Amino acid sequence: MLPDPALSWSAPLSPGAAPGASRPFVSFGEPEGYDGAARPRPLGRRRASQAAAAAVCLVLGLGLISGAVTGSWLVGDSGGEGARSTFSAAGSLWHSVPVDQLFPRTVQGRGAGPGGADRTWTRIAVAPDSGCKDAFDPLLRKALAPVGCARLLRATYTDATESHVTTVGLLFTTADAPGMTSLANRFRNERLDRRADLMPLPYAAKDTPAADFGARQRASWTVSVLTEAPVVVYAVSGWADGRTVDDPQPAEDAMESGAATPPAQAGLGHEAKGLADRVERDLRKNARSATERPS
């Protein structure tokens, strides 16, 4: 704790106050030393320079300490008991945050459509939270196995015209930060997110526009392995009329200028990518909120 400025020797006087009115006023004589010829000489300059250097070191030291404390507050980890990092906080969101915060009833996609058009998605179904058994095709399940499965949350949305349907999922893993980084590197280096045999499965809910949204109706998809949270975010889109798709296309490819495949022409790459990005953004926001210190 810093000393009370009012008790400091260098504390400023109150306007109009005389020395000694509110604090001690002490004057010292200038000390003397001796030079090589044994003649007395004042030491004031040397002492002054040493004092100035000490003051600079003190200021720098206090700045470094306060900077470290501020940094700890920003990441929500002060080193005190019970403090949690953003990574660990994100891993517990599946049971500590309401479903409407992870999967909002309505998601606004400003500029998320082809050509920068706006999109609005409405949630039509939420799957019961579950494990990962039978939730992925065998190859994708194998690719995700190294990070484990703590919980899987899924919701399905439709666009404003109810002509497209998109399932977005949050796989909460059991991995630590190095494990998530390793998987993210593998997905990036081996381009696993572009392989059609590693597409996520949709969630089809009865009596909704997604009732016929099955494995053969998958048209475009995206998979994002986070490194600052133990979460894999994915989305898969298709047509609401149940039409089958012979040549599904990863969202990044379907969004490229000039892409002429049916999923690209219908904007289904934008549907998957746009919705996944906004759900991921909300996840990060909730993780930051979970680590904020109470005021």
Tab-separated table of C-alpha atoms in Angstrom:
chain	number	residue	atom	x	y	z
A	1	MET	CA	0.000	0.000	0.000
A	2	LEU	CA	1.378	3.431	-0.947
A	3	PRO	CA	1.990	5.941	1.881
A	4	ASP	CA	-0.518	8.670	2.542
A	5	PRO	CA	0.572	11.663	0.403
A	6	ALA	CA	-0.315	13.947	3.302
A	7	LEU	CA	2.453	12.318	5.345
A	8	SER	CA	5.054	12.444	2.599
A	9	TRP	CA	8.023	14.757	2.858
A	10	SER	CA	7.379	15.914	-0.671
A	11	ALA	CA	3.635	16.408	-0.264
A	12	PRO	CA	2.538	19.871	-1.492
A	13	LEU	CA	1.350	22.407	0.993
A	14	SER	CA	-2.203	23.605	1.088
A	15	PRO	CA	-2.677	26.928	-0.681
A	16	GLY	CA	-1.735	29.742	1.654
A	17	ALA	CA	-0.433	27.468	4.358
A	18	ALA	CA	2.891	28.093	5.994
A	19	PRO	CA	5.546	25.463	6.510
A	20	GLY	CA	4.718	23.494	9.605
A	21	ALA	CA	1.039	24.386	9.516
A	22	SER	CA	-0.105	20.902	8.590
A	23	ARG	CA	3.069	18.809	8.508
A	24	PRO	CA	6.667	19.005	9.756
A	25	PHE	CA	9.043	21.266	7.881
A	26	VAL	CA	12.642	20.149	8.284
A	27	SER	CA	15.754	21.815	6.847
A	28	PHE	CA	19.142	20.126	6.805
A	29	GLY	CA	22.513	21.740	6.342
A	30	GLU	CA	24.506	20.816	3.287
A	31	PRO	CA	26.843	17.916	4.198
A	32	GLU	CA	30.563	18.137	3.547
A	33	GLY	CA	33.262	15.708	2.510
A	34	TYR	CA	36.916	15.934	1.638
A	35	ASP	CA	38.721	15.924	-1.686
A	36	GLY	CA	42.089	14.364	-2.514
A	37	ALA	CA	43.956	17.278	-0.876
A	38	ALA	CA	42.020	16.820	2.346
A	39	ARG	CA	40.070	19.998	1.684
A	40	PRO	CA	36.412	20.091	2.644
A	41	ARG	CA	33.935	20.053	-0.233
A	42	PRO	CA	30.094	19.976	-0.318
A	43	LEU	CA	28.397	16.692	-1.161
A	44	GLY	CA	25.029	18.194	-2.062
A	45	ARG	CA	25.340	17.657	-5.814
A	46	ARG	CA	26.356	14.049	-5.502
A	47	ARG	CA	23.650	13.343	-2.959
A	48	ALA	CA	21.108	15.129	-5.150
A	49	SER	CA	22.006	13.037	-8.205
A	50	GLN	CA	21.825	9.846	-6.157
A	51	ALA	CA	18.454	10.883	-4.784
A	52	ALA	CA	17.183	11.648	-8.277
A	53	ALA	CA	18.335	8.257	-9.554
A	54	ALA	CA	16.676	6.529	-6.621
A	55	ALA	CA	13.450	8.404	-7.292
A	56	VAL	CA	13.491	7.338	-10.949
A	57	CYS	CA	14.012	3.701	-9.943
A	58	LEU	CA	11.165	3.958	-7.466
A	59	VAL	CA	8.796	5.387	-10.070
A	60	LEU	CA	9.750	2.748	-12.628
A	61	GLY	CA	9.347	0.005	-10.076
A	62	LEU	CA	5.919	1.212	-9.030
A	63	GLY	CA	4.931	1.475	-12.692
A	64	LEU	CA	5.941	-2.124	-13.361
A	65	ILE	CA	4.077	-3.365	-10.303
A	66	SER	CA	0.912	-1.437	-11.142
A	67	GLY	CA	1.156	-2.614	-14.747
A	68	ALA	CA	1.331	-6.230	-13.648
A	69	VAL	CA	-1.641	-5.774	-11.347
A	70	THR	CA	-3.636	-4.074	-14.091
A	71	GLY	CA	-2.791	-6.870	-16.514
A	72	SER	CA	-3.985	-9.451	-14.023
A	73	TRP	CA	-7.284	-7.640	-13.627
A	74	LEU	CA	-7.764	-7.465	-17.382
A	75	VAL	CA	-7.444	-11.228	-17.787
A	76	GLY	CA	-9.443	-11.892	-14.653
A	77	ASP	CA	-6.554	-13.617	-12.857
A	78	SER	CA	-5.037	-11.763	-9.926
A	79	GLY	CA	-3.308	-14.854	-8.613
A	80	GLY	CA	-5.662	-14.863	-5.609
A	81	GLU	CA	-7.596	-17.885	-4.423
A	82	GLY	CA	-10.596	-18.669	-6.599
A	83	ALA	CA	-9.407	-16.634	-9.593
A	84	ARG	CA	-10.120	-18.327	-12.922
A	85	SER	CA	-8.580	-17.807	-16.290
A	86	THR	CA	-10.695	-17.090	-19.342
A	87	PHE	CA	-9.833	-20.538	-20.658
A	88	SER	CA	-11.192	-22.408	-17.651
A	89	ALA	CA	-14.181	-20.055	-17.375
A	90	ALA	CA	-15.132	-20.753	-20.988
A	91	GLY	CA	-15.062	-24.471	-20.311
A	92	SER	CA	-17.804	-24.161	-17.699
A	93	LEU	CA	-20.192	-21.992	-19.716
A	94	TRP	CA	-22.289	-24.955	-20.851
A	95	HIS	CA	-23.757	-25.309	-17.357
A	96	SER	CA	-23.369	-21.774	-15.991
A	97	VAL	CA	-24.884	-19.657	-18.783
A	98	PRO	CA	-28.542	-19.734	-19.954
A	99	VAL	CA	-29.156	-21.223	-23.372
A	100	ASP	CA	-30.455	-17.880	-24.674
A	101	GLN	CA	-27.010	-16.369	-24.112
A	102	LEU	CA	-25.169	-19.124	-25.950
A	103	PHE	CA	-27.800	-19.532	-28.675
A	104	PRO	CA	-29.885	-16.325	-28.842
A	105	ARG	CA	-33.450	-16.663	-30.078
A	106	THR	CA	-32.652	-14.196	-32.852
A	107	VAL	CA	-29.203	-13.534	-34.295
A	108	GLN	CA	-28.525	-10.441	-36.365
A	109	GLY	CA	-25.953	-10.912	-39.108
A	110	ARG	CA	-25.163	-7.413	-40.265
A	111	GLY	CA	-23.256	-7.742	-43.532
A	112	ALA	CA	-23.060	-11.527	-43.185
A	113	GLY	CA	-24.775	-12.419	-46.462
A	114	PRO	CA	-23.458	-12.478	-50.042
A	115	GLY	CA	-22.324	-9.057	-51.145
A	116	GLY	CA	-22.480	-7.756	-47.597
A	117	ALA	CA	-26.236	-8.212	-47.305
A	118	ASP	CA	-27.708	-8.381	-43.822
A	119	ARG	CA	-28.986	-11.639	-42.406
A	120	THR	CA	-31.380	-12.508	-39.579
A	121	TRP	CA	-31.528	-16.005	-38.145
A	122	THR	CA	-34.287	-17.317	-35.888
A	123	ARG	CA	-33.750	-20.237	-33.553
A	124	ILE	CA	-36.246	-23.026	-34.204
A	125	ALA	CA	-34.841	-25.858	-32.091
A	126	VAL	CA	-32.373	-26.552	-29.292
A	127	ALA	CA	-31.054	-30.059	-28.768
A	128	PRO	CA	-30.833	-31.388	-25.225
A	129	ASP	CA	-27.278	-31.012	-23.959
A	130	SER	CA	-25.538	-34.348	-24.318
A	131	GLY	CA	-22.336	-36.243	-24.760
A	132	CYS	CA	-20.804	-36.868	-28.166
A	133	LYS	CA	-21.878	-40.464	-28.772
A	134	ASP	CA	-23.376	-40.714	-32.266
A	135	ALA	CA	-23.196	-36.931	-32.605
A	136	PHE	CA	-20.536	-36.986	-35.344
A	137	ASP	CA	-19.657	-39.122	-38.323
A	138	PRO	CA	-16.913	-41.679	-37.496
A	139	LEU	CA	-14.022	-39.814	-39.144
A	140	LEU	CA	-14.834	-36.485	-37.504
A	141	ARG	CA	-15.330	-38.217	-34.162
A	142	LYS	CA	-11.870	-39.748	-34.549
A	143	ALA	CA	-10.314	-36.388	-35.479
A	144	LEU	CA	-11.838	-34.721	-32.401
A	145	ALA	CA	-11.062	-37.586	-30.015
A	146	PRO	CA	-7.711	-36.155	-28.742
A	147	VAL	CA	-9.484	-33.244	-27.016
A	148	GLY	CA	-12.253	-35.316	-25.482
A	149	CYS	CA	-15.897	-34.410	-24.991
A	150	ALA	CA	-17.286	-32.796	-21.851
A	151	ARG	CA	-20.573	-31.623	-23.366
A	152	LEU	CA	-22.154	-30.919	-26.726
A	153	LEU	CA	-24.679	-28.124	-27.261
A	154	ARG	CA	-26.544	-27.632	-30.540
A	155	ALA	CA	-29.244	-25.383	-31.941
A	156	THR	CA	-30.831	-25.073	-35.364
A	157	TYR	CA	-31.785	-21.786	-37.002
A	158	THR	CA	-33.621	-20.722	-40.110
A	159	ASP	CA	-33.239	-17.577	-42.184
A	160	ALA	CA	-35.896	-14.897	-42.537
A	161	THR	CA	-37.438	-16.631	-45.577
A	162	GLU	CA	-37.341	-20.079	-43.934
A	163	SER	CA	-35.691	-21.434	-47.065
A	164	HIS	CA	-32.379	-22.309	-45.376
A	165	VAL	CA	-31.619	-24.130	-42.140
A	166	THR	CA	-28.364	-24.132	-40.187
A	167	THR	CA	-27.256	-26.135	-37.169
A	168	VAL	CA	-24.588	-24.554	-34.992
A	169	GLY	CA	-22.769	-26.563	-32.332
A	170	LEU	CA	-20.497	-25.936	-29.352
A	171	LEU	CA	-18.349	-28.911	-28.390
A	172	PHE	CA	-16.934	-28.330	-24.907
A	173	THR	CA	-13.814	-30.453	-24.636
A	174	THR	CA	-11.791	-31.816	-21.728
A	175	ALA	CA	-8.481	-30.602	-23.180
A	176	ASP	CA	-6.049	-28.059	-21.773
A	177	ALA	CA	-4.683	-25.121	-23.766
A	178	PRO	CA	-1.766	-27.050	-25.347
A	179	GLY	CA	-4.194	-29.788	-26.387
A	180	MET	CA	-6.499	-27.294	-28.105
A	181	THR	CA	-3.548	-25.621	-29.807
A	182	SER	CA	-2.319	-28.985	-31.091
A	183	LEU	CA	-5.721	-29.821	-32.566
A	184	ALA	CA	-6.098	-26.344	-34.085
A	185	ASN	CA	-2.696	-26.699	-35.752
A	186	ARG	CA	-3.631	-30.086	-37.157
A	187	PHE	CA	-6.929	-28.807	-38.560
A	188	ARG	CA	-5.131	-25.873	-40.144
A	189	ASN	CA	-2.082	-27.718	-41.477
A	190	GLU	CA	-4.013	-30.709	-42.819
A	191	ARG	CA	-7.002	-28.608	-43.891
A	192	LEU	CA	-9.346	-30.935	-42.051
A	193	ASP	CA	-12.017	-28.246	-41.981
A	194	ARG	CA	-12.252	-28.495	-45.788
A	195	ARG	CA	-12.817	-32.271	-45.999
A	196	ALA	CA	-16.371	-33.320	-46.849
A	197	ASP	CA	-15.917	-36.580	-44.935
A	198	LEU	CA	-15.380	-34.498	-41.782
A	199	MET	CA	-18.614	-32.507	-42.032
A	200	PRO	CA	-20.599	-32.088	-38.793
A	201	LEU	CA	-24.060	-33.604	-38.587
A	202	PRO	CA	-27.148	-31.351	-38.449
A	203	TYR	CA	-29.784	-31.370	-35.735
A	204	ALA	CA	-33.209	-32.008	-37.280
A	205	ALA	CA	-36.168	-31.233	-35.037
A	206	LYS	CA	-39.673	-32.507	-35.756
A	207	ASP	CA	-42.415	-30.074	-36.677
A	208	THR	CA	-39.913	-27.366	-37.665
A	209	PRO	CA	-38.524	-26.194	-41.020
A	210	ALA	CA	-35.499	-28.382	-40.198
A	211	ALA	CA	-37.508	-31.606	-39.900
A	212	ASP	CA	-35.936	-33.005	-43.072
A	213	PHE	CA	-32.436	-31.646	-42.447
A	214	GLY	CA	-30.438	-34.870	-42.448
A	215	ALA	CA	-26.941	-36.006	-43.397
A	216	ARG	CA	-27.696	-36.037	-47.134
A	217	GLN	CA	-29.052	-32.473	-46.974
A	218	ARG	CA	-25.786	-30.953	-45.769
A	219	ALA	CA	-24.630	-28.299	-48.242
A	220	SER	CA	-21.950	-26.172	-46.533
A	221	TRP	CA	-20.101	-26.190	-43.227
A	222	THR	CA	-17.391	-24.649	-41.080
A	223	VAL	CA	-15.369	-25.950	-38.127
A	224	SER	CA	-13.323	-23.706	-35.814
A	225	VAL	CA	-11.038	-25.115	-33.105
A	226	LEU	CA	-10.504	-22.403	-30.490
A	227	THR	CA	-7.173	-22.097	-28.688
A	228	GLU	CA	-8.172	-19.636	-25.949
A	229	ALA	CA	-11.120	-21.793	-24.856
A	230	PRO	CA	-11.707	-25.562	-24.676
A	231	VAL	CA	-14.401	-25.335	-27.343
A	232	VAL	CA	-14.886	-26.382	-30.962
A	233	VAL	CA	-17.447	-24.238	-32.806
A	234	TYR	CA	-19.091	-25.576	-35.947
A	235	ALA	CA	-22.046	-24.984	-38.230
A	236	VAL	CA	-23.616	-26.843	-41.128
A	237	SER	CA	-26.277	-25.481	-43.482
A	238	GLY	CA	-28.729	-26.777	-46.088
A	239	TRP	CA	-32.067	-26.156	-47.764
A	240	ALA	CA	-35.243	-26.326	-45.709
A	241	ASP	CA	-37.130	-28.241	-48.402
A	242	GLY	CA	-35.123	-31.396	-47.760
A	243	ARG	CA	-33.320	-31.519	-51.101
A	244	THR	CA	-30.229	-33.703	-51.191
A	245	VAL	CA	-26.804	-32.278	-52.002
A	246	ASP	CA	-24.338	-34.261	-54.082
A	247	ASP	CA	-21.448	-31.808	-53.860
A	248	PRO	CA	-21.308	-30.013	-50.487
A	249	GLN	CA	-18.761	-27.227	-50.221
A	250	PRO	CA	-16.847	-25.818	-47.234
A	251	ALA	CA	-18.057	-22.375	-46.274
A	252	GLU	CA	-14.740	-20.657	-46.997
A	253	ASP	CA	-14.840	-21.953	-50.586
A	254	ALA	CA	-18.540	-21.265	-51.069
A	255	MET	CA	-18.006	-17.659	-49.987
A	256	GLU	CA	-15.292	-16.944	-52.542
A	257	SER	CA	-16.087	-14.458	-55.272
A	258	GLY	CA	-17.123	-16.262	-58.436
A	259	ALA	CA	-17.989	-19.567	-56.729
A	260	ALA	CA	-20.683	-21.165	-58.906
A	261	THR	CA	-21.744	-24.289	-57.003
A	262	PRO	CA	-25.361	-24.542	-55.844
A	263	PRO	CA	-24.395	-24.025	-52.157
A	264	ALA	CA	-22.376	-20.946	-53.109
A	265	GLN	CA	-25.087	-19.503	-55.340
A	266	ALA	CA	-27.664	-19.976	-52.597
A	267	GLY	CA	-25.429	-18.267	-50.024
A	268	LEU	CA	-25.277	-21.348	-47.802
A	269	GLY	CA	-21.582	-20.805	-47.111
A	270	HIS	CA	-22.448	-17.387	-45.720
A	271	GLU	CA	-25.242	-18.943	-43.653
A	272	ALA	CA	-22.897	-21.412	-41.952
A	273	LYS	CA	-19.951	-19.076	-41.499
A	274	GLY	CA	-21.990	-16.043	-40.473
A	275	LEU	CA	-23.982	-17.849	-37.812
A	276	ALA	CA	-20.962	-19.731	-36.427
A	277	ASP	CA	-18.968	-16.500	-36.145
A	278	ARG	CA	-21.684	-14.751	-34.164
A	279	VAL	CA	-22.251	-17.659	-31.793
A	280	GLU	CA	-18.485	-17.806	-31.272
A	281	ARG	CA	-18.439	-14.063	-30.580
A	282	ASP	CA	-21.121	-14.486	-27.905
A	283	LEU	CA	-19.148	-17.343	-26.380
A	284	ARG	CA	-16.073	-15.147	-26.025
A	285	LYS	CA	-18.160	-12.350	-24.524
A	286	ASN	CA	-19.655	-14.702	-21.952
A	287	ALA	CA	-16.216	-16.059	-21.074
A	288	ARG	CA	-14.876	-12.545	-20.496
A	289	SER	CA	-17.882	-11.672	-18.349
A	290	ALA	CA	-17.321	-14.784	-16.229
A	291	THR	CA	-13.793	-13.643	-15.355
A	292	GLU	CA	-14.561	-9.991	-14.576
A	293	ARG	CA	-13.934	-8.900	-11.030
A	294	PRO	CA	-16.946	-7.598	-9.119
A	295	SER	CA	-16.684	-3.851	-8.598
